[in-house]
Coordinates of C-alpha atoms in Angstrom, one line a residue:
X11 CA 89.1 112.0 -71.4
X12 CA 89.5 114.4 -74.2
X13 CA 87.1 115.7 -76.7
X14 CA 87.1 114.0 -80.2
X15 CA 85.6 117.0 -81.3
X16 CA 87.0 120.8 -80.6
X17 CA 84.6 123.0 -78.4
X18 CA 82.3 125.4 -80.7
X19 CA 84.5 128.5 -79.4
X20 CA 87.6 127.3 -80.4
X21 CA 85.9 126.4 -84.3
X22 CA 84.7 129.6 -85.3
X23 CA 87.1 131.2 -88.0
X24 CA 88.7 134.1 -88.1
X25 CA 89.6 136.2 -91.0
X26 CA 92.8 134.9 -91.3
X27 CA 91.9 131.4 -90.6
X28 CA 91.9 128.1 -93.0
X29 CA 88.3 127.9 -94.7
X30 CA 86.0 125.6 -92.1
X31 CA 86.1 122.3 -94.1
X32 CA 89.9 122.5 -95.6
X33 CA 91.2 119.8 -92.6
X34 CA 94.7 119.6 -93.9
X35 CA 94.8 115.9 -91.4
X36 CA 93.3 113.8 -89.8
X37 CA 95.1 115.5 -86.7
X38 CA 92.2 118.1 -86.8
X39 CA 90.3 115.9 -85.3
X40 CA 93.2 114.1 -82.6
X41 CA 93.2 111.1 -84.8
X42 CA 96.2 109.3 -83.2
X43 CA 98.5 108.6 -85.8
X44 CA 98.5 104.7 -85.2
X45 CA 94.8 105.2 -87.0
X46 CA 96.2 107.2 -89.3
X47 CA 98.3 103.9 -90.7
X48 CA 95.8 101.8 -90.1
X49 CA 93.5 103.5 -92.0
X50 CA 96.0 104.1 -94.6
X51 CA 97.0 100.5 -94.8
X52 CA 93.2 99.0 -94.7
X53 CA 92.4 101.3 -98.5
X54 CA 95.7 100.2 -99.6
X55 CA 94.3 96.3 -99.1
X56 CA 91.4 97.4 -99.9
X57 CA 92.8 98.9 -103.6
X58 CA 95.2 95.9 -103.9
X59 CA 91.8 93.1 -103.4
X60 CA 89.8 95.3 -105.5
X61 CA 92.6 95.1 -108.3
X62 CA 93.0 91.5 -107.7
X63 CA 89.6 91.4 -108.6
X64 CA 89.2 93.1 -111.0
X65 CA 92.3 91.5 -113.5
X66 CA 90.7 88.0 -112.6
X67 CA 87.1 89.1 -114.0
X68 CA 89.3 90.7 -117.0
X69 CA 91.3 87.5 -117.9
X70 CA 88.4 85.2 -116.9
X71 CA 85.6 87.0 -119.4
X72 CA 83.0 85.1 -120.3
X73 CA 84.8 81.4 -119.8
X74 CA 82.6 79.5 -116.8
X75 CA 84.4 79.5 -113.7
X76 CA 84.0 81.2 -109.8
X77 CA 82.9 84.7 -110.4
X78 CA 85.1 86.4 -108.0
X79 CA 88.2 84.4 -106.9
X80 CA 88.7 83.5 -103.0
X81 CA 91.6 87.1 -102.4
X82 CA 94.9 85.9 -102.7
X83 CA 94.7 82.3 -102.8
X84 CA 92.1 81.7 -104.8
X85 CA 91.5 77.7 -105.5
X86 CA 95.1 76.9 -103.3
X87 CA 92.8 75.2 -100.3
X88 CA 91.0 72.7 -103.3
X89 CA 94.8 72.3 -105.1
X90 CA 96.4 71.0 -102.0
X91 CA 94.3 68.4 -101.4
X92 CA 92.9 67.3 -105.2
X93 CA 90.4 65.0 -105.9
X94 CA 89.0 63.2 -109.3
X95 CA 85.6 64.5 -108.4
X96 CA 86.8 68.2 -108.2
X97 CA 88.5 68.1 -111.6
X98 CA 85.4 66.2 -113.3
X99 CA 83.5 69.2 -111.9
X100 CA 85.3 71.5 -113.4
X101 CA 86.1 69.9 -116.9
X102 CA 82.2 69.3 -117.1
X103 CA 81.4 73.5 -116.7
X104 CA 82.8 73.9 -119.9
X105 CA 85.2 73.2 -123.1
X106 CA 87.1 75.8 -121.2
X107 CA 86.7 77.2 -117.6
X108 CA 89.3 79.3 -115.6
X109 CA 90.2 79.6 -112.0
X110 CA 92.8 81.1 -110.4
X111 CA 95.5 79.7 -107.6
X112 CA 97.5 82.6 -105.6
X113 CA 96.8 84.7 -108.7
X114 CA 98.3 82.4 -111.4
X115 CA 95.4 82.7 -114.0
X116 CA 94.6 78.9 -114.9
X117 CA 92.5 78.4 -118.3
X118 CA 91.5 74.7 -117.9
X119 CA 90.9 72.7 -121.7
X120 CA 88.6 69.5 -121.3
X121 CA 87.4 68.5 -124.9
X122 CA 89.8 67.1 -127.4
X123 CA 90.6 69.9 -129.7
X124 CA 91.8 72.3 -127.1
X125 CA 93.6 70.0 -125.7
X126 CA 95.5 68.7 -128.8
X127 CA 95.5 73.0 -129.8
X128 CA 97.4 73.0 -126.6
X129 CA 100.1 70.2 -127.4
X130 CA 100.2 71.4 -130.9
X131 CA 101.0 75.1 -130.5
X132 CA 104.7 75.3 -129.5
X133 CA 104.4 79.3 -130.4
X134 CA 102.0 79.8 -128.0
X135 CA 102.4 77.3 -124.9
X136 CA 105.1 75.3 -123.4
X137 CA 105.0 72.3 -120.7
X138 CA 105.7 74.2 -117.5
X139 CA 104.9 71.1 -115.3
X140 CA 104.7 71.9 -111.6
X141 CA 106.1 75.2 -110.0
X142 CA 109.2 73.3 -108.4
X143 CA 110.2 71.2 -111.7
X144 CA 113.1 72.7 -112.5
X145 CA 114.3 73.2 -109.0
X146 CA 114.3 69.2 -109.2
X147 CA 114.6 68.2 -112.5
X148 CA 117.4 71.2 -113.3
X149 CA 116.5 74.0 -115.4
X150 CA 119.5 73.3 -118.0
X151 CA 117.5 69.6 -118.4
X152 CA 116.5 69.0 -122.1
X153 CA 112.7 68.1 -121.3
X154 CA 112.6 72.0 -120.3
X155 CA 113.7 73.2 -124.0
X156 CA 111.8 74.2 -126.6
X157 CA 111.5 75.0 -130.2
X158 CA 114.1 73.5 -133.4
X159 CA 116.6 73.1 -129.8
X160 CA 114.1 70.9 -128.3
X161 CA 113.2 68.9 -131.5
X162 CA 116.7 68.6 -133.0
X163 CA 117.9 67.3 -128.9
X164 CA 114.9 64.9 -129.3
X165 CA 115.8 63.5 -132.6
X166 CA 119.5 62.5 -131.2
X167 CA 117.5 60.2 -128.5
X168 CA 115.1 58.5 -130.6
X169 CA 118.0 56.0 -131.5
X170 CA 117.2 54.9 -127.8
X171 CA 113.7 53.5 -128.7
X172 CA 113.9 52.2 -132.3
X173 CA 112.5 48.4 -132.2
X174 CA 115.9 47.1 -132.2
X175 CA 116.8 49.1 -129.1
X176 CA 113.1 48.5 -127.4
X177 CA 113.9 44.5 -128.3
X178 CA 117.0 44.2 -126.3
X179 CA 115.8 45.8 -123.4
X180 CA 112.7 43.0 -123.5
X181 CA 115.5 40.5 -121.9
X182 CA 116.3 42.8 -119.2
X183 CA 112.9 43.2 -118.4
X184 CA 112.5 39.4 -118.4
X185 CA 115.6 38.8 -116.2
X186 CA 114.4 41.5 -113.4
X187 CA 110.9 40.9 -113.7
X188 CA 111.2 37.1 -112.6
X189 CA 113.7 38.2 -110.3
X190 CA 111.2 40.6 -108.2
X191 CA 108.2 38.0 -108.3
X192 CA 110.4 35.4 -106.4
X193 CA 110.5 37.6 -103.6
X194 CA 107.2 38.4 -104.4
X195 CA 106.3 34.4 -103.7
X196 CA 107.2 35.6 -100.2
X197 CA 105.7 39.0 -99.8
X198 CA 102.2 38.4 -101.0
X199 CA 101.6 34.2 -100.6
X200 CA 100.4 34.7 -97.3
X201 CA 97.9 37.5 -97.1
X202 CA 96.5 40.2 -99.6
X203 CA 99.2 43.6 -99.5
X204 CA 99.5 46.6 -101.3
X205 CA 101.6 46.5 -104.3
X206 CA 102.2 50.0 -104.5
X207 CA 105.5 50.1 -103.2
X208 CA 106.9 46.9 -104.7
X209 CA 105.5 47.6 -108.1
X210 CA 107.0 50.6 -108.3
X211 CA 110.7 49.5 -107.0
X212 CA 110.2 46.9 -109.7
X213 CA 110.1 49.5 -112.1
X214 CA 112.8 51.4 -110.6
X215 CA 115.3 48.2 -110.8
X216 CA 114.1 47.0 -114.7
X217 CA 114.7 50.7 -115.8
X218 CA 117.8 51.8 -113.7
X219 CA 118.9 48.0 -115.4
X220 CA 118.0 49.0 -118.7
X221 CA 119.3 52.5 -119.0
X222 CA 122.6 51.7 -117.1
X223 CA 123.1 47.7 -116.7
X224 CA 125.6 46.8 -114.5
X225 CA 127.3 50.3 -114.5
X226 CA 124.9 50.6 -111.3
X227 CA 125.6 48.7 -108.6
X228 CA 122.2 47.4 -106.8
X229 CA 122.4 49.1 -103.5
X230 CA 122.1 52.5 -105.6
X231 CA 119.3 50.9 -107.1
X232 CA 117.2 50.4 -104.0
X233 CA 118.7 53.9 -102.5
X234 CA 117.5 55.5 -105.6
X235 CA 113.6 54.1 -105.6
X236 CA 113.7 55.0 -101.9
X237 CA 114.3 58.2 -102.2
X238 CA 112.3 58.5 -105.2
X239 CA 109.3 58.8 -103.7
X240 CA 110.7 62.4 -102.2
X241 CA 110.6 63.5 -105.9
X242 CA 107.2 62.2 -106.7
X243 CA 105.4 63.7 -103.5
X244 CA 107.4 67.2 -104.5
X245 CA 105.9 66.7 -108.3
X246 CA 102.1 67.6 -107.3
X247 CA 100.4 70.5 -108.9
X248 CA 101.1 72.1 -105.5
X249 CA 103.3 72.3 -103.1
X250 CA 105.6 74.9 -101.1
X251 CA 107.8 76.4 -103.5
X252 CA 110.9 77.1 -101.5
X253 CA 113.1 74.2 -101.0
X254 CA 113.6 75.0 -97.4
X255 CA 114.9 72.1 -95.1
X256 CA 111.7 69.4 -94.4
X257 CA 110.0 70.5 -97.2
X258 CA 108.8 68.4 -100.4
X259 CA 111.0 70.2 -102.7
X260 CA 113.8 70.1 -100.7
X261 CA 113.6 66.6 -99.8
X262 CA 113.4 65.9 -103.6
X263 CA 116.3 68.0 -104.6
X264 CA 118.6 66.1 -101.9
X265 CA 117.1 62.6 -103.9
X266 CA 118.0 64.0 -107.3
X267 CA 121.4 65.2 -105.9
X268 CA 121.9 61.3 -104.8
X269 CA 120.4 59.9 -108.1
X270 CA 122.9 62.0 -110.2
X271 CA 125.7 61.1 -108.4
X272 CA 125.2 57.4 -109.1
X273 CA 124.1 58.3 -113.1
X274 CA 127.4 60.1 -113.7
X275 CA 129.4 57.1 -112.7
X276 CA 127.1 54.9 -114.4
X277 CA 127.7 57.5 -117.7
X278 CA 131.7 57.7 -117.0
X279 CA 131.6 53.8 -116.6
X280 CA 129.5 53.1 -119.9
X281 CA 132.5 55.6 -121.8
X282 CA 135.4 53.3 -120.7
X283 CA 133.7 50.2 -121.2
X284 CA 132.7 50.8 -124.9
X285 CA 136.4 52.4 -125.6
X286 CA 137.8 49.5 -124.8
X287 CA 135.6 47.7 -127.3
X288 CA 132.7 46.3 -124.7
X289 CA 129.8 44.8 -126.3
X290 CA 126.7 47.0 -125.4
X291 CA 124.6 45.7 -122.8
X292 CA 121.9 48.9 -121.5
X293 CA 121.0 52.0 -123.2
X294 CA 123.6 54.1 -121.9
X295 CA 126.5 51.7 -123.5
X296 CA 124.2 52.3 -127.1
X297 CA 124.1 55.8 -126.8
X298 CA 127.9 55.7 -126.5
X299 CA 128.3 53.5 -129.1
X300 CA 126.4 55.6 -131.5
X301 CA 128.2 59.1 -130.5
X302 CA 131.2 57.1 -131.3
X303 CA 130.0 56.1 -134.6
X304 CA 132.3 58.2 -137.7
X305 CA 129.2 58.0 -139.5
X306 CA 126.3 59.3 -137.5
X307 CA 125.4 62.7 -137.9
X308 CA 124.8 63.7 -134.4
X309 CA 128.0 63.5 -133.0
X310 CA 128.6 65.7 -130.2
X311 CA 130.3 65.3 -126.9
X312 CA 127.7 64.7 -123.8
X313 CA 129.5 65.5 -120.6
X314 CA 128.9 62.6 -118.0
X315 CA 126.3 65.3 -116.3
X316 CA 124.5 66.0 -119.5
X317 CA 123.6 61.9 -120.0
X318 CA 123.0 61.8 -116.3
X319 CA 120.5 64.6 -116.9
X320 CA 118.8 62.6 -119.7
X321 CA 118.8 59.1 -117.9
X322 CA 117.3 60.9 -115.2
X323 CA 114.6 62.8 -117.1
X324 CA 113.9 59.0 -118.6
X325 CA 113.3 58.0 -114.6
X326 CA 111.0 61.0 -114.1
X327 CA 108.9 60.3 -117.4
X328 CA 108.6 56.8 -116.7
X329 CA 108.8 55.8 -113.1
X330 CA 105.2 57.0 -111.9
X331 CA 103.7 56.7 -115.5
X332 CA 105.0 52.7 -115.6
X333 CA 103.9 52.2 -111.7
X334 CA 100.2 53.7 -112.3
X335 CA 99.6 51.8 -115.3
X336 CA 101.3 48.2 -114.0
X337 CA 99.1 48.6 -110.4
X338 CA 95.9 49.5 -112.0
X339 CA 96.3 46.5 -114.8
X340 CA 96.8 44.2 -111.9
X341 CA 93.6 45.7 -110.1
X342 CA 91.6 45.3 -113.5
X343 CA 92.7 42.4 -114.6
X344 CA 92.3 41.0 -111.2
X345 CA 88.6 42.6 -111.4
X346 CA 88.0 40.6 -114.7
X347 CA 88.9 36.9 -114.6
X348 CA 87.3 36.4 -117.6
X349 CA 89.4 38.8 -119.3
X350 CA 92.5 37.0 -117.4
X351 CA 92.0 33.9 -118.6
X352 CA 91.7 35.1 -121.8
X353 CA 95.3 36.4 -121.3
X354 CA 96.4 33.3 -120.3
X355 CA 95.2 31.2 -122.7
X356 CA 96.8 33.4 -125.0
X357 CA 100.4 33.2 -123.1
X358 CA 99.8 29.2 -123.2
X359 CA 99.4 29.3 -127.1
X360 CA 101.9 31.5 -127.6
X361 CA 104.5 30.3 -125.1
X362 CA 103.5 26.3 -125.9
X363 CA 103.9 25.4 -122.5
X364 CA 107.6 26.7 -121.8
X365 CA 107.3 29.5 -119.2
X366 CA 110.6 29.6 -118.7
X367 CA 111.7 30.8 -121.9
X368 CA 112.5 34.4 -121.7
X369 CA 110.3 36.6 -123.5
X370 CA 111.1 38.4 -126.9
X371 CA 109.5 41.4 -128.5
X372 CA 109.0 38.8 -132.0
X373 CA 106.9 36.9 -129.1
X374 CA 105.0 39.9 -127.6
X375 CA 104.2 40.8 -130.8
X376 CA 102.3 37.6 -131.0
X377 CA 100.1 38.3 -127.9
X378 CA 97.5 41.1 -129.6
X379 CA 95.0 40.3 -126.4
X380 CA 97.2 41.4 -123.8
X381 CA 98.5 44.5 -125.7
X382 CA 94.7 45.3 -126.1
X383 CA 94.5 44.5 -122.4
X384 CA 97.5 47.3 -121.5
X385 CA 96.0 49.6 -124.2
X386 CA 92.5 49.6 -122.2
X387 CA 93.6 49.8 -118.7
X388 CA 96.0 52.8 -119.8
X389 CA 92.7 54.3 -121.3
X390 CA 90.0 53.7 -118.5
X391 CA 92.9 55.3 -115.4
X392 CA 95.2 57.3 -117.3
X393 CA 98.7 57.6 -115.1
X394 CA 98.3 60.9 -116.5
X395 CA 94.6 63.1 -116.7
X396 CA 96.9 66.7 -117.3
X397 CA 99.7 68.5 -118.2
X398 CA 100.6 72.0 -116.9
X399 CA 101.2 74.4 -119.7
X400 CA 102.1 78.0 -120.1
X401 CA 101.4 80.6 -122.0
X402 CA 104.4 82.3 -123.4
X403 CA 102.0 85.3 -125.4
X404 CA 98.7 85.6 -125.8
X405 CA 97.0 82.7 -127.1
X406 CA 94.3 83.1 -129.6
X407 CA 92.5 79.7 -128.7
X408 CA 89.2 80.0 -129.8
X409 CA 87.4 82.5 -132.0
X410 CA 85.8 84.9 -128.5
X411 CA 89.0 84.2 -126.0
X412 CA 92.6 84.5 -126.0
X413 CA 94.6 83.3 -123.3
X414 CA 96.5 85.9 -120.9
X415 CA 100.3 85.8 -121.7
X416 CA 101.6 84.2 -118.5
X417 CA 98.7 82.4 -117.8
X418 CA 98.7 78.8 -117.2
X419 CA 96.7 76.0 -119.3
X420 CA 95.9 72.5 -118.6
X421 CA 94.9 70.5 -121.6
X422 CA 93.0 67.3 -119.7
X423 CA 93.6 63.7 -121.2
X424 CA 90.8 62.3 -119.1
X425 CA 88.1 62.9 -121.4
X426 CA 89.3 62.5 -124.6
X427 CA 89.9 58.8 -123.0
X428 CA 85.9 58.7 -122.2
X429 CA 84.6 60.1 -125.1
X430 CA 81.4 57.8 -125.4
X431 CA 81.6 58.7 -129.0
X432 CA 84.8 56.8 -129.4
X433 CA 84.6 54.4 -126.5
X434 CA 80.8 53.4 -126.3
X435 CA 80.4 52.5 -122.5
X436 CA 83.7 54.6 -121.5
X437 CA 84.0 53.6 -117.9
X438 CA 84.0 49.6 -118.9
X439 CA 86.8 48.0 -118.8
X440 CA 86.4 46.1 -122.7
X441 CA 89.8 45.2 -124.3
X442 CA 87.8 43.6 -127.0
X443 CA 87.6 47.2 -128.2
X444 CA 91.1 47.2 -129.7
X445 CA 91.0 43.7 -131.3
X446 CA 89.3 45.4 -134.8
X447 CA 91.6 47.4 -136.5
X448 CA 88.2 49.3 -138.2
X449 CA 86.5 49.8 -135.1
X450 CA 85.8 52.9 -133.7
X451 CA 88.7 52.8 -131.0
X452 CA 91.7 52.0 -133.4
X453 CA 90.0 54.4 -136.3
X454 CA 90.1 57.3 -133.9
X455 CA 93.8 58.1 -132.9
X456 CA 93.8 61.7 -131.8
X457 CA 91.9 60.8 -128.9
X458 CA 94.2 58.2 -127.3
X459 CA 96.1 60.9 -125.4
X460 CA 97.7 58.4 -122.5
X461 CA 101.4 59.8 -124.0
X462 CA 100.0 62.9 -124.8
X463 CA 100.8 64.7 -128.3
X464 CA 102.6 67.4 -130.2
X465 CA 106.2 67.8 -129.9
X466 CA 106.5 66.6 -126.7
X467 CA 104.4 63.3 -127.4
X468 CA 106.4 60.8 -124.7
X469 CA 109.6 59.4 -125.9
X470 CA 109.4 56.2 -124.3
X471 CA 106.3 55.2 -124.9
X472 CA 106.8 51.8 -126.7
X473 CA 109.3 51.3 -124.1
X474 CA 106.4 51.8 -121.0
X475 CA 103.8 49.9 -122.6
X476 CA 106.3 47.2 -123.3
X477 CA 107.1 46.7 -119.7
X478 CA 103.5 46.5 -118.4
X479 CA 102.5 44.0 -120.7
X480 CA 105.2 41.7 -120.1
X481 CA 104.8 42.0 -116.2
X482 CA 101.4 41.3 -116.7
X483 CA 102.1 38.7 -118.8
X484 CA 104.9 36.7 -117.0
X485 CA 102.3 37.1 -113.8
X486 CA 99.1 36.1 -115.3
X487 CA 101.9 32.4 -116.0
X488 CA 103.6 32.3 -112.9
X489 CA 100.4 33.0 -110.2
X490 CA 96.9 32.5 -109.0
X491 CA 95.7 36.1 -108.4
X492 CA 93.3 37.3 -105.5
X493 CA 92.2 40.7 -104.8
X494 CA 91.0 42.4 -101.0
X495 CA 88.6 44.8 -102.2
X496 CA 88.6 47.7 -99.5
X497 CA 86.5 50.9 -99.2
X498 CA 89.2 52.5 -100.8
X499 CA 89.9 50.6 -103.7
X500 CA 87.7 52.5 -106.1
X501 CA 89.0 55.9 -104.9
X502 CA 91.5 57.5 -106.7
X503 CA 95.1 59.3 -105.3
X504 CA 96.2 61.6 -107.2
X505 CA 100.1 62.1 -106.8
X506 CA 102.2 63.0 -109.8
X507 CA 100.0 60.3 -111.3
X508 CA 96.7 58.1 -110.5
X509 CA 97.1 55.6 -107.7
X510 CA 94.1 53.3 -106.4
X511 CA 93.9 55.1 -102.7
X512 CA 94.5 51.2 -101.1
X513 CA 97.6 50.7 -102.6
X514 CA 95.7 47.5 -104.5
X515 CA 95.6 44.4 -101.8
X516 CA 97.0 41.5 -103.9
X517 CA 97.7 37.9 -102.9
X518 CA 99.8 35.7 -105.4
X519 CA 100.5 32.1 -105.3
X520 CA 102.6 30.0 -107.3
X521 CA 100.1 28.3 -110.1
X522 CA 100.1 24.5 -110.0
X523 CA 98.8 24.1 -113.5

């Protein structure tokens, strides 16, 4: 075996010789040169961790957070698989706290006036949503644009939620609502079952029937909600970016692709029907209508793409949004039966004993209780707790920090909606609170972010609340309610919004008074 080390004889130096200690290699010393790279490569890692380091302690400053961040994933093991817990943790170590996820620096906001700084500071921040968004939603979509583009495009749509808009779409909600709960008479009259699934295919067939009418035909409908879930699961905060075959993203791109197929015929359909003088009957044949309209100063031409695009961003902002909120008002109303009978007698005064008449937004606006009772639910389990942002330049948030360029912030909704200072007893479940148009709730508008704020406040928001309350309402009328409580029930899944983690175990029978 040879020698690391050359015998004494051979080491001594002659006059012409290299001074003793200038080793011009490792090969002085028979190093093989395998060690030679691996040595190489382990002070190149070492440089490269040290770095990593180094610019995470230099973004992070003084903001509370993990001293050092796990080396190249950072918090990726806790983002996969998020919990409620987890983010209370980390909204309660400070106004402000950072971590960092395969080195995307993340400034987290949890008191009210960073969060509505974030909304409010289009110069500084944009919505970024999830990494994969605009793989799914397309980049070219309008909920992706910014600045006078973004708020001159939003302008053109807010025709599509004025009250006379939001007031014919009321009788389509009617129509399909009552069509759902008599299958629901089957489905849940035997045994308590989740209502995840149908709630949420509800809400896919009311809105696909409001946005498009008939220009859909219903198999599309039910292959669209199906395949929906594909886009929600591929909407957490993480998930594999690449949309390579099997994964999330790629299994919601192939559901878009299918959704925007049947959206462009709806949107070619709607054009024909309305220049051949049809009588509007969704939203899509009202937006024609309008672009039609000598006198409006919008006009442009929308390809049949471009209003697929928008109908389908109106899916994506309302379709898990609409599903949270309607399961969790079932669960607490269910929870409360004093506050359901208080929503019933309501219905019977208002209604005067004909449940068959279909509802009207001049007769929802005569049922304060049960918009109180959406208001709260929405407040206590948000669909929504946060909103990936992104920095677009450094952000001069507070008077000591400025947020990295490139860096990602999450403004959280969660406890602006718990403030105790607002909403004495936060966690209760008290619709009464909304009833006084002095109290402390209604008096104290900047911290009801369930829609969020700023310029890209939700469009539809009149439209989502709408929906629930009249679902609610038309079921608190049409059955007796019972509810499994499970281990589960009181844990929270967090998808692309909040879902209870049973799926909420209802029973419903027909009422016989």
């Amino acid at each position: 075996m040879a020698s690391f080390f050359k015998s004494p004889a051979a080491s001594v130096p002659s006059p012409t010789s290299s001074p003793l200690y200038a080793f011009s290699s490792l090969s002085a010393f028979n190093v093989p040169e395998s060690f030679t790279w691996l040595y190489t490569t382990a002070a190149i890692l070492f440089a490269l961790l040290a770095l990593e380091q180094t610019v995470y302690r230099m973004k992070k400053r003084h903001l509370p957070g993990d001293n050092w961040t796990i080396p190249i994933i950072g918090k990726f093991a806790d983002s996969m698989k998020p919990t409620f817990e987890g983010y209370k943790r980390q909204w309660d170590s400070g106004v402000l706290s950072a971590i960092s996820v395969f080195n995307i620096f993340i400034v987290m906001a949890s008191s009210n006036d960073y969060t509505r700084k974030i909304l409010n500071s289009p110069t500084y921040a944009e919505p970024c949503l999830v990494q994969s968004a605009k793989q799914i939603l397309l980049p070219d979509n309008w909920v992706f644009l910014t600045g006078k583009t973004h708020v001159d495009y939003r302008r053109g749509l807010n025709n599509l939620f004025t009250r006379k808009a939001i007031g014919s779409y009321v009788t389509i909600q009617d129509i399909i609502t009552r069509k759902h709960f008599a299958q629901w008479r089957e489905d849940f009259g035997k045994s308590p079952e989740p209502i995840m699934m149908p709630a949420r295919f509800l809400n896919m067939d009311t809105s696909l029937r409001v946005f498009c009418g008939d220009h859909i035909p219903e198999h599309a409908t039910k292959e669209i909600s199906d395949k929906y879930w594909a886009i929600t699961q591929a909407l957490e905060l993480v998930n594999f970016p690449l949309a390579l075959p099997g994964t999330n993203v790629y299994k919601a791109i192939q559901a878009r692709k299918i959704a925007m197929y049947w959206l462009e015929k709806a949107a070619a359909q709607s054009k024909i029907e309305m220049a051949n003088g049809g009588e509007p009957t969704c939203m899509l044949d009202q937006w024609v209508q309008v672009l039609n309209d000598p006198s409006y100063s919008g006009r442009r031409e929308f390809s049949d793409h471009e209003m697929a695009m928008v109908v389908f961003s109106f899916l994506f902002a309302s379709q898990d949004a609409m599903s949270s909120g309607l399961i969790y008002g079932f669960q607490h109303l269910v929870d409360h039966p004093e506050v359901l009978a208080k929503v019933r007698e309501e219905q019977e005064r208002v209604r005067q004993g004909d449940y068959e008449q279909p509802l009207t937004i001049e007769l929802m606006d005569q049922m304060p209780y049960l918009q109180a009772v959406v208001k709260e639910s929405l407040r206590v389990k948000p669909p929504v707790v946060m909103v990936p942002y992104k920095s677009t330049k450094a952000f001069p948030i507070s008077d000591d920090y400025t947020v990295p360029a490139g860096s990602m912030l999450i403004p959280s909704f969660y406890n602006s909606l718990h403030d105790p200072t607002v909403y004495p007893e936060p966690d209760s479940f008290t619709p009464e609170r909304w009833l006084d148009p002095n109290g402390l709730a209604n008096s104290s508008p900047k911290n009801y972010l369930v829609w969020g704020a700023g310029p890209h406040r939700c469009i539809g928001l009149e439209y989502a609340g709408m929906n629930i309350a009249l679902v609610l309402g038309i079921a608190a009328m049409m059955f007796d309610w019972e509810h499994e409580v499970t281990p589960l029930t009181d844990e929270v899944e967090i998808i692309a919004t909040l879902f209870p983690k049973d799926g909420c175990k209802m029973k419903f029978t027909p009422r016989t008074s």
